[in-house]
Amino acid sequence: MYVTRTLSQFRKYQKTLSEESPEGPFSGVLVITDEEAETDDTFCFGMCKRTKIEKLPFPQDKILSVVHTDSSGNRDTSVKKVLFIPALDQPLSSNRYYVVHARGRHKGKVCVCSKEIEKGLCCFPDILHEKKPKPLDPRNIYQTVKINRHHDKTFFAKSMAPDGTPPSFLKKKGWELRASRSLHPRRPREALGLDDELRARLPEFGFSVSTIRSGSVIVGEWYCPFMFVKENCSVSYQMKKSMFYRMTLSQYWERIYHCENNNLGDTNDENNDEDEGLVRVEANVLREANYVKGIEAVKEEKEGNGGFYWYIPVQGLRGRGERRRKTCSGSAVGLSFVVVERMRRVMEEGGWVEGGRKVVRVERDEQIGVSRRDFRDLNGNNNREWRRFGCYVLVESFGLRRADGVLLVKCLFRHTQRLRSQPKNDYSHILLSTATSAAASRKITLAENKIVMEEIETAARNDRWCYPRLL
């Protein structure tokens, strides 16, 4: 998974190019063109845009053209449209990239370097046949090249494998790089990765007990290039729909147990300042769940080229054997092992423990103490009791979305070691009793009475105490 940084930032602060990815293993940095960089790449008072790219690092929100010219430099002899995706686990200063074909019959596939040992396997012993592009496998070092500067603001590539030779259009020295087309409006946006401080803060716990699920808080954002995601459609159509997929990590509280007070209205002991109630919590919690387009799914074991995990909806377990359709209407979705492994590491950093039982039995006793001093009406009566009780578990959810906003995959992780509970107190009759007594002691208008009742209803609905201002 990749975080994003702006091109202008690297132009201003060259030292940041040498920084390791802040996300750890199985991560990288995408360079996106911001408004400041766009302005710097104009001339004639901003009326014309400069398409030639003269310096590293290369941006990822544009399709780029590798151009070879004749000896005079006036005529283009060959043009290859590609995407340069930074290699995982490498700083941008390493200039290591996966070169992805953006046009032609190999669209969506990654350039592969040939091996020197393969020279001479045909009738012409000095000729090295180029390897055909293949789907990305991050473990294959022959799919990674290093881009080097050449004279007159041109480039050439070398293989990261000691015995490797890049394709001729990259190996030949002196090729130019030009911006061909922007991916706007579906290009990557700002994604700063994991916000550790916000994640440790946890979502607010001030909601009503009747709430089944609290509001979610996004604590992390990343992008996954299309090579790390497989949909049940052609690669060409997939690239048309989404070159980059947005990954988010969100937190929320989910109710796992709920009960009501069967002794509501019973007289309490006046000699005790605290009314201690004991609630027994018993619930079965599914620790991990996966969904594809909103349908519950199962995750298959890693297999195939590139090491993909396939998420298959329970309703359609025919799986990857389904006929491949032209459109992305198929259900199964594959995620590269680097994406799944990165999610697992993020979960472990947050206290998640992998393995063990899929369903955990939660059993605990909760003490509920309600102070008499806090709930006395104007007549001095002790009219306070808890009505409902809820126990909640912290849920962290990864969501993978296309560029058009469609949610493809959702992976839920329930932290059964992080539980919180709260009772809902019976405020309504306390408020009504207090308001009735106060209203009887003074005369108020109908309009004022309406305001008082609205305040009472709002307070009771939000499970909190309030004293109407007009009383």
PDB file of C-alpha atoms in Angstrom, residues 85-250:
ATOM      1  CA  ILE A  85       5.239   2.840 -10.145  1.00  0.00           C
ATOM      2  CA  PRO A  86       7.866   3.117  -7.361  1.00  0.00           C
ATOM      3  CA  ALA A  87       9.130  -0.230  -6.099  1.00  0.00           C
ATOM      4  CA  LEU A  88       7.906  -1.299  -2.672  1.00  0.00           C
ATOM      5  CA  ASP A  89      10.073  -0.864   0.424  1.00  0.00           C
ATOM      6  CA  GLN A  90      12.468   1.522  -1.328  1.00  0.00           C
ATOM      7  CA  PRO A  91      13.082   5.270  -0.861  1.00  0.00           C
ATOM      8  CA  LEU A  92      12.366   7.414  -3.903  1.00  0.00           C
ATOM      9  CA  SER A  93      16.060   8.282  -4.144  1.00  0.00           C
ATOM     10  CA  SER A  94      16.743   4.666  -5.179  1.00  0.00           C
ATOM     11  CA  ASN A  95      14.955   5.431  -8.498  1.00  0.00           C
ATOM     12  CA  ARG A  96      13.578   1.883  -8.654  1.00  0.00           C
ATOM     13  CA  TYR A  97      10.341   1.387 -10.556  1.00  0.00           C
ATOM     14  CA  TYR A  98       7.912  -1.139 -11.963  1.00  0.00           C
ATOM     15  CA  VAL A  99       7.343  -0.084 -15.594  1.00  0.00           C
ATOM     16  CA  VAL A 100       3.732  -0.818 -16.586  1.00  0.00           C
ATOM     17  CA  HIS A 101       2.471  -0.728 -20.166  1.00  0.00           C
ATOM     18  CA  ALA A 102      -0.400   1.770 -20.475  1.00  0.00           C
ATOM     19  CA  ARG A 103      -1.268   1.063 -24.116  1.00  0.00           C
ATOM     20  CA  GLY A 104      -1.183  -1.783 -26.622  1.00  0.00           C
ATOM     21  CA  ARG A 105      -1.722  -5.525 -26.349  1.00  0.00           C
ATOM     22  CA  HIS A 106       0.390  -5.734 -23.174  1.00  0.00           C
ATOM     23  CA  LYS A 107      -1.624  -3.042 -21.413  1.00  0.00           C
ATOM     24  CA  GLY A 108      -1.534  -3.462 -17.636  1.00  0.00           C
ATOM     25  CA  LYS A 109       1.471  -5.795 -17.638  1.00  0.00           C
ATOM     26  CA  VAL A 110       4.912  -5.051 -16.219  1.00  0.00           C
ATOM     27  CA  CYS A 111       8.166  -5.056 -18.163  1.00  0.00           C
ATOM     28  CA  VAL A 112      10.409  -8.058 -17.440  1.00  0.00           C
ATOM     29  CA  CYS A 113      14.194  -8.056 -17.746  1.00  0.00           C
ATOM     30  CA  SER A 114      15.825 -10.879 -19.707  1.00  0.00           C
ATOM     31  CA  LYS A 115      18.537 -13.097 -18.251  1.00  0.00           C
ATOM     32  CA  GLU A 116      22.011 -13.154 -19.767  1.00  0.00           C
ATOM     33  CA  ILE A 117      22.049 -16.935 -19.458  1.00  0.00           C
ATOM     34  CA  GLU A 118      19.212 -17.069 -21.986  1.00  0.00           C
ATOM     35  CA  LYS A 119      21.433 -15.565 -24.691  1.00  0.00           C
ATOM     36  CA  GLY A 120      22.241 -17.972 -27.482  1.00  0.00           C
ATOM     37  CA  LEU A 121      19.221 -20.227 -27.077  1.00  0.00           C
ATOM     38  CA  CYS A 122      18.327 -19.695 -30.741  1.00  0.00           C
ATOM     39  CA  CYS A 123      20.091 -19.700 -34.101  1.00  0.00           C
ATOM     40  CA  PHE A 124      21.709 -16.323 -33.379  1.00  0.00           C
ATOM     41  CA  PRO A 125      23.933 -16.782 -30.296  1.00  0.00           C
ATOM     42  CA  ASP A 126      24.572 -13.071 -29.747  1.00  0.00           C
ATOM     43  CA  ILE A 127      20.904 -12.079 -29.712  1.00  0.00           C
ATOM     44  CA  LEU A 128      19.062 -11.798 -26.419  1.00  0.00           C
ATOM     45  CA  HIS A 129      15.351 -12.232 -26.886  1.00  0.00           C
ATOM     46  CA  GLU A 130      13.269  -9.880 -24.800  1.00  0.00           C
ATOM     47  CA  LYS A 131      10.871 -11.295 -22.247  1.00  0.00           C
ATOM     48  CA  LYS A 132       7.181 -10.670 -22.705  1.00  0.00           C
ATOM     49  CA  PRO A 133       5.594  -8.367 -20.121  1.00  0.00           C
ATOM     50  CA  LYS A 134       3.821 -10.196 -17.287  1.00  0.00           C
ATOM     51  CA  PRO A 135       1.445  -9.350 -14.424  1.00  0.00           C
ATOM     52  CA  LEU A 136       3.286  -7.846 -11.486  1.00  0.00           C
ATOM     53  CA  ASP A 137       4.895 -10.124  -8.932  1.00  0.00           C
ATOM     54  CA  PRO A 138       6.726  -7.948  -6.354  1.00  0.00           C
ATOM     55  CA  ARG A 139       8.932 -10.917  -5.452  1.00  0.00           C
ATOM     56  CA  ASN A 140      10.358 -11.049  -8.993  1.00  0.00           C
ATOM     57  CA  ILE A 141      13.468  -8.857  -9.040  1.00  0.00           C
ATOM     58  CA  TYR A 142      13.532  -9.063 -12.858  1.00  0.00           C
ATOM     59  CA  GLN A 143      10.461  -6.797 -12.921  1.00  0.00           C
ATOM     60  CA  THR A 144      12.290  -3.960 -11.149  1.00  0.00           C
ATOM     61  CA  VAL A 145      14.510  -1.485 -13.001  1.00  0.00           C
ATOM     62  CA  LYS A 146      16.615   1.438 -11.855  1.00  0.00           C
ATOM     63  CA  ILE A 147      16.311   4.680 -13.830  1.00  0.00           C
ATOM     64  CA  ASN A 148      19.552   6.609 -14.346  1.00  0.00           C
ATOM     65  CA  ARG A 149      20.134  10.146 -15.597  1.00  0.00           C
ATOM     66  CA  HIS A 150      21.848  10.604 -18.948  1.00  0.00           C
ATOM     67  CA  HIS A 151      23.238  13.746 -20.564  1.00  0.00           C
ATOM     68  CA  ASP A 152      20.934  16.462 -21.915  1.00  0.00           C
ATOM     69  CA  LYS A 153      18.123  15.598 -19.472  1.00  0.00           C
ATOM     70  CA  THR A 154      17.501  12.111 -20.799  1.00  0.00           C
ATOM     71  CA  PHE A 155      17.488   8.692 -19.115  1.00  0.00           C
ATOM     72  CA  PHE A 156      18.276   4.985 -19.384  1.00  0.00           C
ATOM     73  CA  ALA A 157      17.415   1.940 -17.262  1.00  0.00           C
ATOM     74  CA  LYS A 158      19.328  -0.922 -15.673  1.00  0.00           C
ATOM     75  CA  SER A 159      17.994  -4.133 -14.238  1.00  0.00           C
ATOM     76  CA  MET A 160      18.132  -4.637 -10.474  1.00  0.00           C
ATOM     77  CA  ALA A 161      19.018  -8.271 -11.122  1.00  0.00           C
ATOM     78  CA  PRO A 162      22.799  -8.677 -11.621  1.00  0.00           C
ATOM     79  CA  ASP A 163      22.287 -10.842 -14.716  1.00  0.00           C
ATOM     80  CA  GLY A 164      19.271  -8.971 -16.047  1.00  0.00           C
ATOM     81  CA  THR A 165      18.839  -6.825 -19.146  1.00  0.00           C
ATOM     82  CA  PRO A 166      15.889  -4.406 -19.459  1.00  0.00           C
ATOM     83  CA  PRO A 167      13.738  -4.215 -22.600  1.00  0.00           C
ATOM     84  CA  SER A 168      15.500  -2.328 -25.388  1.00  0.00           C
ATOM     85  CA  PHE A 169      13.273   0.761 -25.203  1.00  0.00           C
ATOM     86  CA  LEU A 170      14.394   1.254 -21.581  1.00  0.00           C
ATOM     87  CA  LYS A 171      17.975  -0.008 -21.926  1.00  0.00           C
ATOM     88  CA  LYS A 172      18.951   2.258 -24.812  1.00  0.00           C
ATOM     89  CA  LYS A 173      20.493   5.442 -23.473  1.00  0.00           C
ATOM     90  CA  GLY A 174      19.134   8.868 -24.237  1.00  0.00           C
ATOM     91  CA  TRP A 175      15.356   8.435 -24.166  1.00  0.00           C
ATOM     92  CA  GLU A 176      13.176  11.348 -23.198  1.00  0.00           C
ATOM     93  CA  LEU A 177      10.183  11.250 -20.906  1.00  0.00           C
ATOM     94  CA  ARG A 178       7.091  13.287 -21.667  1.00  0.00           C
ATOM     95  CA  ALA A 179       3.775  13.670 -19.886  1.00  0.00           C
ATOM     96  CA  SER A 180       1.171  12.095 -22.152  1.00  0.00           C
ATOM     97  CA  ARG A 181      -2.097  12.320 -20.223  1.00  0.00           C
ATOM     98  CA  SER A 182      -3.227  13.136 -16.710  1.00  0.00           C
ATOM     99  CA  LEU A 183      -5.400  10.653 -14.826  1.00  0.00           C
ATOM    100  CA  HIS A 184      -7.629  13.520 -13.652  1.00  0.00           C
ATOM    101  CA  PRO A 185     -10.321  13.359 -12.287  1.00  0.00           C
ATOM    102  CA  ARG A 186      -9.593   9.826 -11.046  1.00  0.00           C
ATOM    103  CA  ARG A 187      -6.006  10.386 -10.061  1.00  0.00           C
ATOM    104  CA  PRO A 188      -4.745   9.741  -6.513  1.00  0.00           C
ATOM    105  CA  ARG A 189      -5.433  12.388  -3.900  1.00  0.00           C
ATOM    106  CA  GLU A 190      -3.764  13.104  -0.588  1.00  0.00           C
ATOM    107  CA  ALA A 191      -3.230   9.933   1.451  1.00  0.00           C
ATOM    108  CA  LEU A 192      -0.949  10.362   4.451  1.00  0.00           C
ATOM    109  CA  GLY A 193      -1.065   6.788   5.712  1.00  0.00           C
ATOM    110  CA  LEU A 194      -1.813   5.814   9.303  1.00  0.00           C
ATOM    111  CA  ASP A 195      -2.505   8.526  11.897  1.00  0.00           C
ATOM    112  CA  ASP A 196      -1.186   6.813  15.044  1.00  0.00           C
ATOM    113  CA  GLU A 197      -2.292   9.600  17.377  1.00  0.00           C
ATOM    114  CA  LEU A 198      -5.870   9.628  16.082  1.00  0.00           C
ATOM    115  CA  ARG A 199      -6.004   5.838  16.139  1.00  0.00           C
ATOM    116  CA  ALA A 200      -4.898   5.655  19.772  1.00  0.00           C
ATOM    117  CA  ARG A 201      -7.542   8.215  20.755  1.00  0.00           C
ATOM    118  CA  LEU A 202     -10.397   5.821  19.788  1.00  0.00           C
ATOM    119  CA  PRO A 203     -13.867   6.991  18.682  1.00  0.00           C
ATOM    120  CA  GLU A 204     -16.030   8.972  21.092  1.00  0.00           C
ATOM    121  CA  PHE A 205     -18.244   6.963  23.419  1.00  0.00           C
ATOM    122  CA  GLY A 206     -20.999   9.486  24.095  1.00  0.00           C
ATOM    123  CA  PHE A 207     -23.797   7.905  22.084  1.00  0.00           C
ATOM    124  CA  SER A 208     -27.070   6.366  23.259  1.00  0.00           C
ATOM    125  CA  VAL A 209     -27.274   2.744  24.403  1.00  0.00           C
ATOM    126  CA  SER A 210     -29.912   2.171  21.745  1.00  0.00           C
ATOM    127  CA  THR A 211     -27.179   2.740  19.127  1.00  0.00           C
ATOM    128  CA  ILE A 212     -26.117  -0.502  17.470  1.00  0.00           C
ATOM    129  CA  ARG A 213     -23.084   1.031  15.786  1.00  0.00           C
ATOM    130  CA  SER A 214     -21.392   4.356  16.486  1.00  0.00           C
ATOM    131  CA  GLY A 215     -20.167   6.792  13.867  1.00  0.00           C
ATOM    132  CA  SER A 216     -16.899   5.804  12.207  1.00  0.00           C
ATOM    133  CA  VAL A 217     -13.622   7.730  12.239  1.00  0.00           C
ATOM    134  CA  ILE A 218     -11.078   7.360   9.417  1.00  0.00           C
ATOM    135  CA  VAL A 219      -7.614   6.887  10.930  1.00  0.00           C
ATOM    136  CA  GLY A 220      -5.646   5.853   7.841  1.00  0.00           C
ATOM    137  CA  GLU A 221      -5.637   6.335   4.055  1.00  0.00           C
ATOM    138  CA  TRP A 222      -3.571   4.691   1.316  1.00  0.00           C
ATOM    139  CA  TYR A 223      -3.653   3.879  -2.390  1.00  0.00           C
ATOM    140  CA  CYS A 224      -3.203   0.544  -4.164  1.00  0.00           C
ATOM    141  CA  PRO A 225      -2.231   0.571  -7.870  1.00  0.00           C
ATOM    142  CA  PHE A 226      -4.446  -1.643 -10.018  1.00  0.00           C
ATOM    143  CA  MET A 227      -1.696  -4.305 -10.354  1.00  0.00           C
ATOM    144  CA  PHE A 228      -2.295  -5.255  -6.704  1.00  0.00           C
ATOM    145  CA  VAL A 229      -6.048  -5.755  -7.211  1.00  0.00           C
ATOM    146  CA  LYS A 230      -7.825  -8.226  -9.483  1.00  0.00           C
ATOM    147  CA  GLU A 231     -11.445  -7.896 -10.491  1.00  0.00           C
ATOM    148  CA  ASN A 232     -13.438 -10.386 -12.517  1.00  0.00           C
ATOM    149  CA  CYS A 233     -12.934  -8.426 -15.748  1.00  0.00           C
ATOM    150  CA  SER A 234     -10.267  -7.661 -18.321  1.00  0.00           C
ATOM    151  CA  VAL A 235      -7.244  -5.651 -17.204  1.00  0.00           C
ATOM    152  CA  SER A 236      -7.940  -3.070 -19.903  1.00  0.00           C
ATOM    153  CA  TYR A 237     -11.429  -2.433 -18.561  1.00  0.00           C
ATOM    154  CA  GLN A 238     -10.133  -2.417 -14.992  1.00  0.00           C
ATOM    155  CA  MET A 239      -7.607   0.308 -15.842  1.00  0.00           C
ATOM    156  CA  LYS A 240     -10.362   2.318 -17.483  1.00  0.00           C
ATOM    157  CA  LYS A 241     -12.447   2.148 -14.307  1.00  0.00           C
ATOM    158  CA  SER A 242      -9.695   2.659 -11.760  1.00  0.00           C
ATOM    159  CA  MET A 243      -5.928   3.002 -12.079  1.00  0.00           C
ATOM    160  CA  PHE A 244      -5.638   3.396  -8.320  1.00  0.00           C
ATOM    161  CA  TYR A 245      -7.813   2.029  -5.520  1.00  0.00           C
ATOM    162  CA  ARG A 246      -8.306   3.957  -2.290  1.00  0.00           C
ATOM    163  CA  MET A 247      -7.821   2.048   0.959  1.00  0.00           C
ATOM    164  CA  THR A 248      -9.081   3.449   4.269  1.00  0.00           C
ATOM    165  CA  LEU A 249      -8.926   2.253   7.867  1.00  0.00           C
ATOM    166  CA  SER A 250     -11.849   3.323  10.043  1.00  0.00           C
TER     167      SER A 250
END
